[in-house]
Coordinates of C-alpha atoms and ligand atoms in Angstrom, one line a residue:
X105 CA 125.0 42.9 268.8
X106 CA 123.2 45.3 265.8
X107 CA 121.9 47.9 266.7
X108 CA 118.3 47.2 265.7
X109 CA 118.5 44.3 268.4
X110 CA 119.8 46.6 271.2
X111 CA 116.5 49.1 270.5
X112 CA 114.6 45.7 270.7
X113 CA 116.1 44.2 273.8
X114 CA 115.9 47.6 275.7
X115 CA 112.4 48.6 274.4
X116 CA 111.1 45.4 275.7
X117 CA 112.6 45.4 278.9
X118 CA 113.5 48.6 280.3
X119 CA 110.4 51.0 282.0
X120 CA 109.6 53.0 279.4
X121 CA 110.1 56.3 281.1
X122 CA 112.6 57.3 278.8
X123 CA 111.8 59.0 274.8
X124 CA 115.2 57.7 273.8
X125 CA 116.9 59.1 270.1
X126 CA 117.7 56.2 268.3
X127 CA 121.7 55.9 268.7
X128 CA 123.0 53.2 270.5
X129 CA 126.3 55.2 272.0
X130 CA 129.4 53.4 272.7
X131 CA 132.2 55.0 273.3
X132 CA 133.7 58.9 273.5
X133 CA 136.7 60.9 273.5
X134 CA 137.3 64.1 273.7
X135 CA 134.1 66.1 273.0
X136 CA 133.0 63.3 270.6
X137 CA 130.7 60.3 271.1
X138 CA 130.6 57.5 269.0
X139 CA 127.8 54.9 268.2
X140 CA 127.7 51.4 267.7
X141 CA 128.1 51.8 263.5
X142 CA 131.0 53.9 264.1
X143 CA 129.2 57.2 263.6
X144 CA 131.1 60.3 265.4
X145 CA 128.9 62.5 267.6
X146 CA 130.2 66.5 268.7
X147 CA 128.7 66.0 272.1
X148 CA 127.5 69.7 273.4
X149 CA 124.6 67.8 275.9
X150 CA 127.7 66.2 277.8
X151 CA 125.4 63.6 279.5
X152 CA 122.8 66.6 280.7
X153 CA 125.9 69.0 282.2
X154 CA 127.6 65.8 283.6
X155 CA 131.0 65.3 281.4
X156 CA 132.9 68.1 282.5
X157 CA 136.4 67.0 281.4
X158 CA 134.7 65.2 277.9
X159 CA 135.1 61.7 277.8
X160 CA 137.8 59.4 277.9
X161 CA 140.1 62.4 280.0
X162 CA 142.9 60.5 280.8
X163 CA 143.7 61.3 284.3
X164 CA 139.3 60.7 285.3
X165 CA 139.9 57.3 284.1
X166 CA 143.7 56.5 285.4
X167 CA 142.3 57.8 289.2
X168 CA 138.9 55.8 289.1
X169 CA 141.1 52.5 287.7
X170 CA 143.3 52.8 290.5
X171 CA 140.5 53.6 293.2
X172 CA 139.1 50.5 291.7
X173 CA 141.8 48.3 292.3
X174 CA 142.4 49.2 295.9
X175 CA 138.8 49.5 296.8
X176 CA 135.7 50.3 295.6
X177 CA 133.1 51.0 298.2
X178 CA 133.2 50.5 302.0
X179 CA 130.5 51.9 303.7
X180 CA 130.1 55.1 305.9
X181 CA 130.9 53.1 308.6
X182 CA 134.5 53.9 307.9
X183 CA 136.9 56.4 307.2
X184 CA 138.4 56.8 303.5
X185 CA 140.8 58.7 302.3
X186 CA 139.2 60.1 298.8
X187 CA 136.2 61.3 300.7
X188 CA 137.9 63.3 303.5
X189 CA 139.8 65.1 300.9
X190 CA 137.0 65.3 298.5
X191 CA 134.8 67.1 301.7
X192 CA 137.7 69.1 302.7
X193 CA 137.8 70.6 298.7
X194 CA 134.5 71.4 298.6
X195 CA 134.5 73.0 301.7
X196 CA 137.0 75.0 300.9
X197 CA 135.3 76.3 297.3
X198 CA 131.9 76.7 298.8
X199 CA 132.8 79.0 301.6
X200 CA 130.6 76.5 303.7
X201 CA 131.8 74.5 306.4
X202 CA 130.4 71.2 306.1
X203 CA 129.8 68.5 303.1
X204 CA 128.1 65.3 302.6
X205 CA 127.8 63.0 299.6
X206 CA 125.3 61.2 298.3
X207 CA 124.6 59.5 294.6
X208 CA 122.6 62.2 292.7
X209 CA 121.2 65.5 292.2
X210 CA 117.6 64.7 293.3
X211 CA 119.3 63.2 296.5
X212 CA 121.0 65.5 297.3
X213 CA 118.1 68.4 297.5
X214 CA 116.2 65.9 299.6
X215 CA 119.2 65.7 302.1
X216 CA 119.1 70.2 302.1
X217 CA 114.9 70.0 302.3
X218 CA 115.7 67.7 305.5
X219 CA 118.3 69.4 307.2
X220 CA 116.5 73.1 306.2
X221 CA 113.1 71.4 307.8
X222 CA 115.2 70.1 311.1
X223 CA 117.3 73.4 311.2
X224 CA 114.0 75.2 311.2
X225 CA 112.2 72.9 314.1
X226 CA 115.0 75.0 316.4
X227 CA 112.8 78.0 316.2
X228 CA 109.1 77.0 316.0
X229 CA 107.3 73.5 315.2
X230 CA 105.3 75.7 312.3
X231 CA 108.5 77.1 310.7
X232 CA 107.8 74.6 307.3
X233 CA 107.1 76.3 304.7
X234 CA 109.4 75.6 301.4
X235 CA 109.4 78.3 298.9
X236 CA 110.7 77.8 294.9
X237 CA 110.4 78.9 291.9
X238 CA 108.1 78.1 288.8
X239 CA 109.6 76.1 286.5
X240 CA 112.4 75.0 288.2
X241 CA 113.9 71.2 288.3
X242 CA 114.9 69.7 291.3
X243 CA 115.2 65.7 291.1
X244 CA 112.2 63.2 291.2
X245 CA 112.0 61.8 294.6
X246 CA 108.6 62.8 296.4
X247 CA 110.1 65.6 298.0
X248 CA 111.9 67.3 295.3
X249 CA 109.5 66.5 292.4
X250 CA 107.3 68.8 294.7
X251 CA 109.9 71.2 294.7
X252 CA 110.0 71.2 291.3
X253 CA 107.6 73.7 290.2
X254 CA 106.0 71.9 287.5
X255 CA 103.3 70.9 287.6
X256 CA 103.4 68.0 284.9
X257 CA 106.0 66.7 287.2
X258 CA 103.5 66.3 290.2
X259 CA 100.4 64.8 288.5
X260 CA 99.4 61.2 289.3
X261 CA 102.0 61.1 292.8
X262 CA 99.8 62.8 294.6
X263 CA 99.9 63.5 298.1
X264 CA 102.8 65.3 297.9
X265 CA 104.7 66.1 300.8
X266 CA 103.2 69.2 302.8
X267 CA 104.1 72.8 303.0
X268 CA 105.7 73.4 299.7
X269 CA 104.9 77.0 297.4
X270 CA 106.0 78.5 294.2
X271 CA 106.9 81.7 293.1
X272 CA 108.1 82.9 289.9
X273 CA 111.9 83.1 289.5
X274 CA 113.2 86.9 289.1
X275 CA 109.9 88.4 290.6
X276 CA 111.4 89.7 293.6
X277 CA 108.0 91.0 294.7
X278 CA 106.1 88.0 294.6
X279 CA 108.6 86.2 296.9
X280 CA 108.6 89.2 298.9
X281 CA 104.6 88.7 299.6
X282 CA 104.6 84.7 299.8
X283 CA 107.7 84.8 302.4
X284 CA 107.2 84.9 306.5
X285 CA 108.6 83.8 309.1
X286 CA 106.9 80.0 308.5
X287 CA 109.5 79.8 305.8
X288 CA 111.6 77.5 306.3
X289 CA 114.1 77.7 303.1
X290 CA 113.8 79.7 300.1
X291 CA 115.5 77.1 297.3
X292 CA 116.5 78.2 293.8
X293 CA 118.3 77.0 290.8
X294 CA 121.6 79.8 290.4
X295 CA 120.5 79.4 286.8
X296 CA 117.4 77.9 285.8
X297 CA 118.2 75.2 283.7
X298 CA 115.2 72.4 282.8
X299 CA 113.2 75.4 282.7
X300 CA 114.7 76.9 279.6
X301 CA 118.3 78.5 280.5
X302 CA 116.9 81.6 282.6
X303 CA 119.8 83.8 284.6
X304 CA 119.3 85.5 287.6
X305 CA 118.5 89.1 286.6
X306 CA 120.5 91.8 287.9
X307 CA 120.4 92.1 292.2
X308 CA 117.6 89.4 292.0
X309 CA 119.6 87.1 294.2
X310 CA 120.9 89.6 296.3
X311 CA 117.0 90.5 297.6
X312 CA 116.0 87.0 297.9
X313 CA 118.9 86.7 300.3
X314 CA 117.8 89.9 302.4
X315 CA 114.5 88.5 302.4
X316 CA 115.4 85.1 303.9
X317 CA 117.3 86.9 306.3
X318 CA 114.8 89.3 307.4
X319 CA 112.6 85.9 307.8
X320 CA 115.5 83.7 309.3
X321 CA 114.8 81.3 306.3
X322 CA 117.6 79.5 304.9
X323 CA 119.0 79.7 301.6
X324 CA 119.4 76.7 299.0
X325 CA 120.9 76.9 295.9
X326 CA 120.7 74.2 293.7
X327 CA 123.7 74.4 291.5
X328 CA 123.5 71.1 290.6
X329 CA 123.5 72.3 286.3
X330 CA 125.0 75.3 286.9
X331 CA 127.9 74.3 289.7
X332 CA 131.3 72.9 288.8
X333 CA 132.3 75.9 286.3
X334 CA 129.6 76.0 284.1
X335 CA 128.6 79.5 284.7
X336 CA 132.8 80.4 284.5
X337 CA 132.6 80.5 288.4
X338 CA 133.4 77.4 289.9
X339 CA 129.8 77.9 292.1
X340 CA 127.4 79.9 289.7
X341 CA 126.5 82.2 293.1
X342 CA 129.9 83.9 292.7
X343 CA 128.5 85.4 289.5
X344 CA 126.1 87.2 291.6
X345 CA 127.4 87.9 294.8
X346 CA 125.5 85.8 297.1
X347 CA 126.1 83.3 299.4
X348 CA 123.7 80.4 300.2
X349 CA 123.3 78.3 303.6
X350 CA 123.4 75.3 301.5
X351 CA 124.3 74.5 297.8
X352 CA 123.8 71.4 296.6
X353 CA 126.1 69.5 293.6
X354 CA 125.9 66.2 291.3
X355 CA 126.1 66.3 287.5
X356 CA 129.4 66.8 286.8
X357 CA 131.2 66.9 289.9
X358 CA 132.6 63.0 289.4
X359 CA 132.8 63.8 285.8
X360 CA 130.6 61.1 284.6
X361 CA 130.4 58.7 287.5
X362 CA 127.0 59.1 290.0
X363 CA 127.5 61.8 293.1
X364 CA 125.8 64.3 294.5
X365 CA 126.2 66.5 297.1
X366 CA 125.2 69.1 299.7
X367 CA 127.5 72.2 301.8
X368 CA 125.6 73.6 304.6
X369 CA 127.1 76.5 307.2
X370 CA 128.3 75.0 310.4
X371 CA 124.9 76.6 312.1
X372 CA 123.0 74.6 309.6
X373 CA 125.1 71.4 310.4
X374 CA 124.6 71.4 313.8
X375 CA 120.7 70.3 313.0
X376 CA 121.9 66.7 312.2
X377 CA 123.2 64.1 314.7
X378 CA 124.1 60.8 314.1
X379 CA 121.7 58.9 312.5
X380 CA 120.2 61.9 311.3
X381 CA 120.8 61.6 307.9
X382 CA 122.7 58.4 305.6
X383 CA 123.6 56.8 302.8
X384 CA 125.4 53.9 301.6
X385 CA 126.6 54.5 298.9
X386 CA 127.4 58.0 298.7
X387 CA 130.7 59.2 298.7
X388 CA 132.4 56.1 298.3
X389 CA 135.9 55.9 296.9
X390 CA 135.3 55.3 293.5
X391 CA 132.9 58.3 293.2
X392 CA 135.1 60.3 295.7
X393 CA 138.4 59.5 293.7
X394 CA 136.6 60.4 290.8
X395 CA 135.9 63.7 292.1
X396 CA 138.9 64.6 293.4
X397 CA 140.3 65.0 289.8
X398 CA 137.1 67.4 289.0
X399 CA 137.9 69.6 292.2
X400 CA 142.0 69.3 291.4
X401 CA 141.2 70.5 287.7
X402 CA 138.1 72.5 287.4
X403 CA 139.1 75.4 290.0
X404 CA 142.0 76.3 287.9
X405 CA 141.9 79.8 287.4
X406 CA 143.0 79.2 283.4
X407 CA 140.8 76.1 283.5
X408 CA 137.5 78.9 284.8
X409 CA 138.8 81.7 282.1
X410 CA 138.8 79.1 279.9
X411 CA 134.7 78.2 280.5
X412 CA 134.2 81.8 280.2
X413 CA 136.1 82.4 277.1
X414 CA 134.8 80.0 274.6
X415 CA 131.6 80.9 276.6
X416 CA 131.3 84.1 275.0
X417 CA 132.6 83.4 271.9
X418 CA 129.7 80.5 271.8
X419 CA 127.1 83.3 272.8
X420 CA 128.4 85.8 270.2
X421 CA 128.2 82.8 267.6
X422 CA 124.5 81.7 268.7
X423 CA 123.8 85.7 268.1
X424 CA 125.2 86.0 264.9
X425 CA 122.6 83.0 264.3
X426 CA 119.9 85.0 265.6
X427 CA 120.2 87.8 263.7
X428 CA 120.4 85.7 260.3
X429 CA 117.2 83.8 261.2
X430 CA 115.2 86.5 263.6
X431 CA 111.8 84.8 262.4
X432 CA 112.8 81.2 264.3
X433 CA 115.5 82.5 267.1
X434 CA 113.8 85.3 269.5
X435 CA 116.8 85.2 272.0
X436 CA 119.7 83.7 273.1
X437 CA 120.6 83.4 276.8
X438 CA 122.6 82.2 279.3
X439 CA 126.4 82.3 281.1
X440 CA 129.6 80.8 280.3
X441 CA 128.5 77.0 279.0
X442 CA 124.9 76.7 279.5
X443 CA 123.4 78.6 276.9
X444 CA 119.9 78.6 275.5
X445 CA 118.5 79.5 272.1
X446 CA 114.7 80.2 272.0
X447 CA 112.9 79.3 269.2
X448 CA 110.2 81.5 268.1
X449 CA 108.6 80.3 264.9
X450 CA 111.0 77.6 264.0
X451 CA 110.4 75.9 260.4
X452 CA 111.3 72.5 262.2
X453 CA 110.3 72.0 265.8
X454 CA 112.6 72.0 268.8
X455 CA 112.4 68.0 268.9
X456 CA 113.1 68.0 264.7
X457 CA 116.4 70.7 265.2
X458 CA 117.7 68.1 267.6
X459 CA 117.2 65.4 265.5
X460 CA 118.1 66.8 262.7
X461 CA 121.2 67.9 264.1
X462 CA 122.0 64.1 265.3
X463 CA 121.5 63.1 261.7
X464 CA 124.3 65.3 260.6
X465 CA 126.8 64.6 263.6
X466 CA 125.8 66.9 266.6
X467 CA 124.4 66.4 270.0
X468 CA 122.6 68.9 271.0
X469 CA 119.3 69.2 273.4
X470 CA 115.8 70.9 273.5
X471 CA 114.0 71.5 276.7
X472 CA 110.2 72.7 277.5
X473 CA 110.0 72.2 273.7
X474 CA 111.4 75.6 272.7
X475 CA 114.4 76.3 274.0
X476 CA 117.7 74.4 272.4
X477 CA 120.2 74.2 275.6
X478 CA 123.3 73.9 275.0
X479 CA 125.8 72.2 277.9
X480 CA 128.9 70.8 276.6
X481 CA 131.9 69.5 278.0
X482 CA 134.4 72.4 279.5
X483 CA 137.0 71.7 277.2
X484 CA 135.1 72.1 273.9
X485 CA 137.7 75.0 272.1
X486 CA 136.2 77.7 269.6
X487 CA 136.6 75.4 266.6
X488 CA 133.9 73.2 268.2
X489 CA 131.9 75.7 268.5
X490 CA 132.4 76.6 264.5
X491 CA 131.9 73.5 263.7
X492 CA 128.5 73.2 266.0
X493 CA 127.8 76.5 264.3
X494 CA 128.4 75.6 261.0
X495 CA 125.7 72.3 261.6
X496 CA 122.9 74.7 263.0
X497 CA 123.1 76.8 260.6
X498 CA 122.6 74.1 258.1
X499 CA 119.6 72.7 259.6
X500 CA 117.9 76.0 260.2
X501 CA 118.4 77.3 256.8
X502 CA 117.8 74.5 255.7
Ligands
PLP772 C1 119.5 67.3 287.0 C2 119.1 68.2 288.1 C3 118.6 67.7 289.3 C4 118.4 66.2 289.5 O1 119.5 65.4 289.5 P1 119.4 63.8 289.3 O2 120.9 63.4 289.4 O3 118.8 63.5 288.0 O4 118.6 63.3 290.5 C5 118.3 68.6 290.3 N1 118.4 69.9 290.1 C6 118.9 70.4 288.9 C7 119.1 71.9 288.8 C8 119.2 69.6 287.9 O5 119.7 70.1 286.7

């Protein structure tokens, strides 16, 4: 089929929620896509933080073809072998005590918001209150698109679920007034990511967990972007010395194939019973199998020094860029692979550097129209980097 009849078919058919670029993407390997001409693609977007391993990593696809041919899905009415090793991994990494799967990020924030809001119950009927940040991203389901803290995100779905408040991310005193003890959970992104690639400052994290202590509210980190070694810790928190009472995981934790997940303390768990909480899909063995290379590979000590290496060396790359164009770049952030560029008074517009860069053979991303975010597989090597460099460089001086 050409490619002018895929846009056609798709734009007449699909809900047009999406403003697609206009590739029609077949195939990848490595860090590279392809499109239907043929076209070669350096891929630092990874599928939005999702392709860990790049595509077409050998022992991803070997373990999901073989799950495949003994089974594919089951139900949680049974016991399978991928997930109860997949649980007893990321138990293990978290420092938690308990896991459960489901099929993406949004889901699995709404599986922490319900468990936070039945853990709570235990100590008052009133104890509801959510607290998050401003321009954070949490998923699009009722309950976290309120959680999100966007408003653009909430318009037209109104009522929203109850009890839900914002504060702005890094104002420790803001969160510090808003708190009590009706707070039920406190949830942040580790690393803000939608919201433009914001870190943590220094000992921010560290307060917000005294706080919630001080008001018995519980801790939930979405490290849903910033999770699976993105940072150059496996779990983003272990940058900043905090633990949560739950994290919750998706994007790249299968490597490409649809999970998500949440790790709650064993005095969290004990909130659900049976029947509680469910899924049917999540966790199966194919997604399960999937992740078990992810958690076998990704934890790697070299694999982690890795992330952080060519992490830098990206960072010190995106500043040397900065400093040659000062009037369009006011600051590059970010840790390990997700790394942000703002643009100040950009010649093109965030949207037009994207495109432009897709024209001449990179992948690359813009989010809240100013901020180029850059997520790329975890095996990209410095020459990528050059060679993502070298394009940018073009199209801003350009
Ligand atoms: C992508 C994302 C989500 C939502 O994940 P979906 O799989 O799209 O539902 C939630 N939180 C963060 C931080 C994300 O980056």
């Amino acid at each position: 089929m050409t490619e002018e009849k895929i846009f056609e078919r798709d734009d007449n058919n699909y809900l047009p929620v999406f403003k697609r670029y206009k590739i029609v993407l077949e195939r990848g390997d490595g860090v590279y896509l392809y499109d239907v001409n043929g076209k070669r693609y350096l891929d630092f977007l990874s599928g939005i933080a999702v392709n860990v391993l790049g595509h077409n990593y050998q022992p991803l696809v070997e373990a999901i073809a073989n799950q495949a041919r003994k089974v594919i899905h089951v139900s949680n009415l049974y016991y399978t072998q991928p997930q109860a090793t997949a649980a007893e991994k990321l138990v293990r990494l978290s420092g938690l005590d308990r896991a459960f799967f489901a099929n993406s990020g949004a889901e699995a924030n709404e599986g922490a918001i319900k468990i936070a809001r039945k853990f709570a119950k235990k100590f008052s009927p009133d104890k509801t209150q959510i607290i998050s940040a401003w321009d954070s991203f949490h998923g699009r389901t009722l309950a976290t698109l309120t959680a999100t803290g966007q408003p653009k995100y909430h318009k037209g779905f109104e009522p929203l679920p109850a009890d839900f408040d914002y504060v702005h991310f890094n104002d420790i005193d803001e969160l510090a007034e808003k708190i009590s003890d009706k707070t039920c959970a406190v949830m942040l992104e580790t690393i803000q990511g939608e919201g433009g690639v914001y870190p943590p400052r220094e000992g921010y994290l560290q307060k917000v967990r005294e706080l919630c202590d001080k008001h018995h509210a519980l801790l939930i980190l979405d490290e849903i972007q910033s999770g699976i070694g993105r940072s150059g810790k496996f779990f983003a928190y272990e940058k900043y010395g905090v633990k949560p009472d739950i994290v919750t995981l998706a994007k790249g934790l299968a490597g490409g194939v649809p999970i998500g997940a949440f790790c709650v303390t064993e005095e969290v768990a004990q909130a659900f019973h049976a029947g509680d909480h469910g899924t049917t899909f999540g966790g199966n063995p194919l997604a399960c199998a999937a992740a078990n290379v992810v958690l076998d590979t990704v934890p790697d000590e070299k694999f982690l020094s890795h992330v952080e290496e060519v992490g830098n060396y990206f960072k010190s790359r995106l500043i040397e860029l900065q400093k040659k164009y000062p009037e369009q770049i006011s600051e590059v952030r970010g840790e390990g692979l997700i790394l942000g560029a703002q643009l100040d008074k950009p010649k093109r517009s965030g949207v037009e550097i994207v495109n432009e860069c897709m024209k001449r053979g990179a992948i690359i991303n813009c989010t809240v129209g100013t901020v180029l975010r850059f997520i790329p597989p975890l095996i990209i090597t410095n020459e990528h980097v050059d060679e993502l460099i070298q394009i940018l460089d073009g199209v801003l001086g350009g």
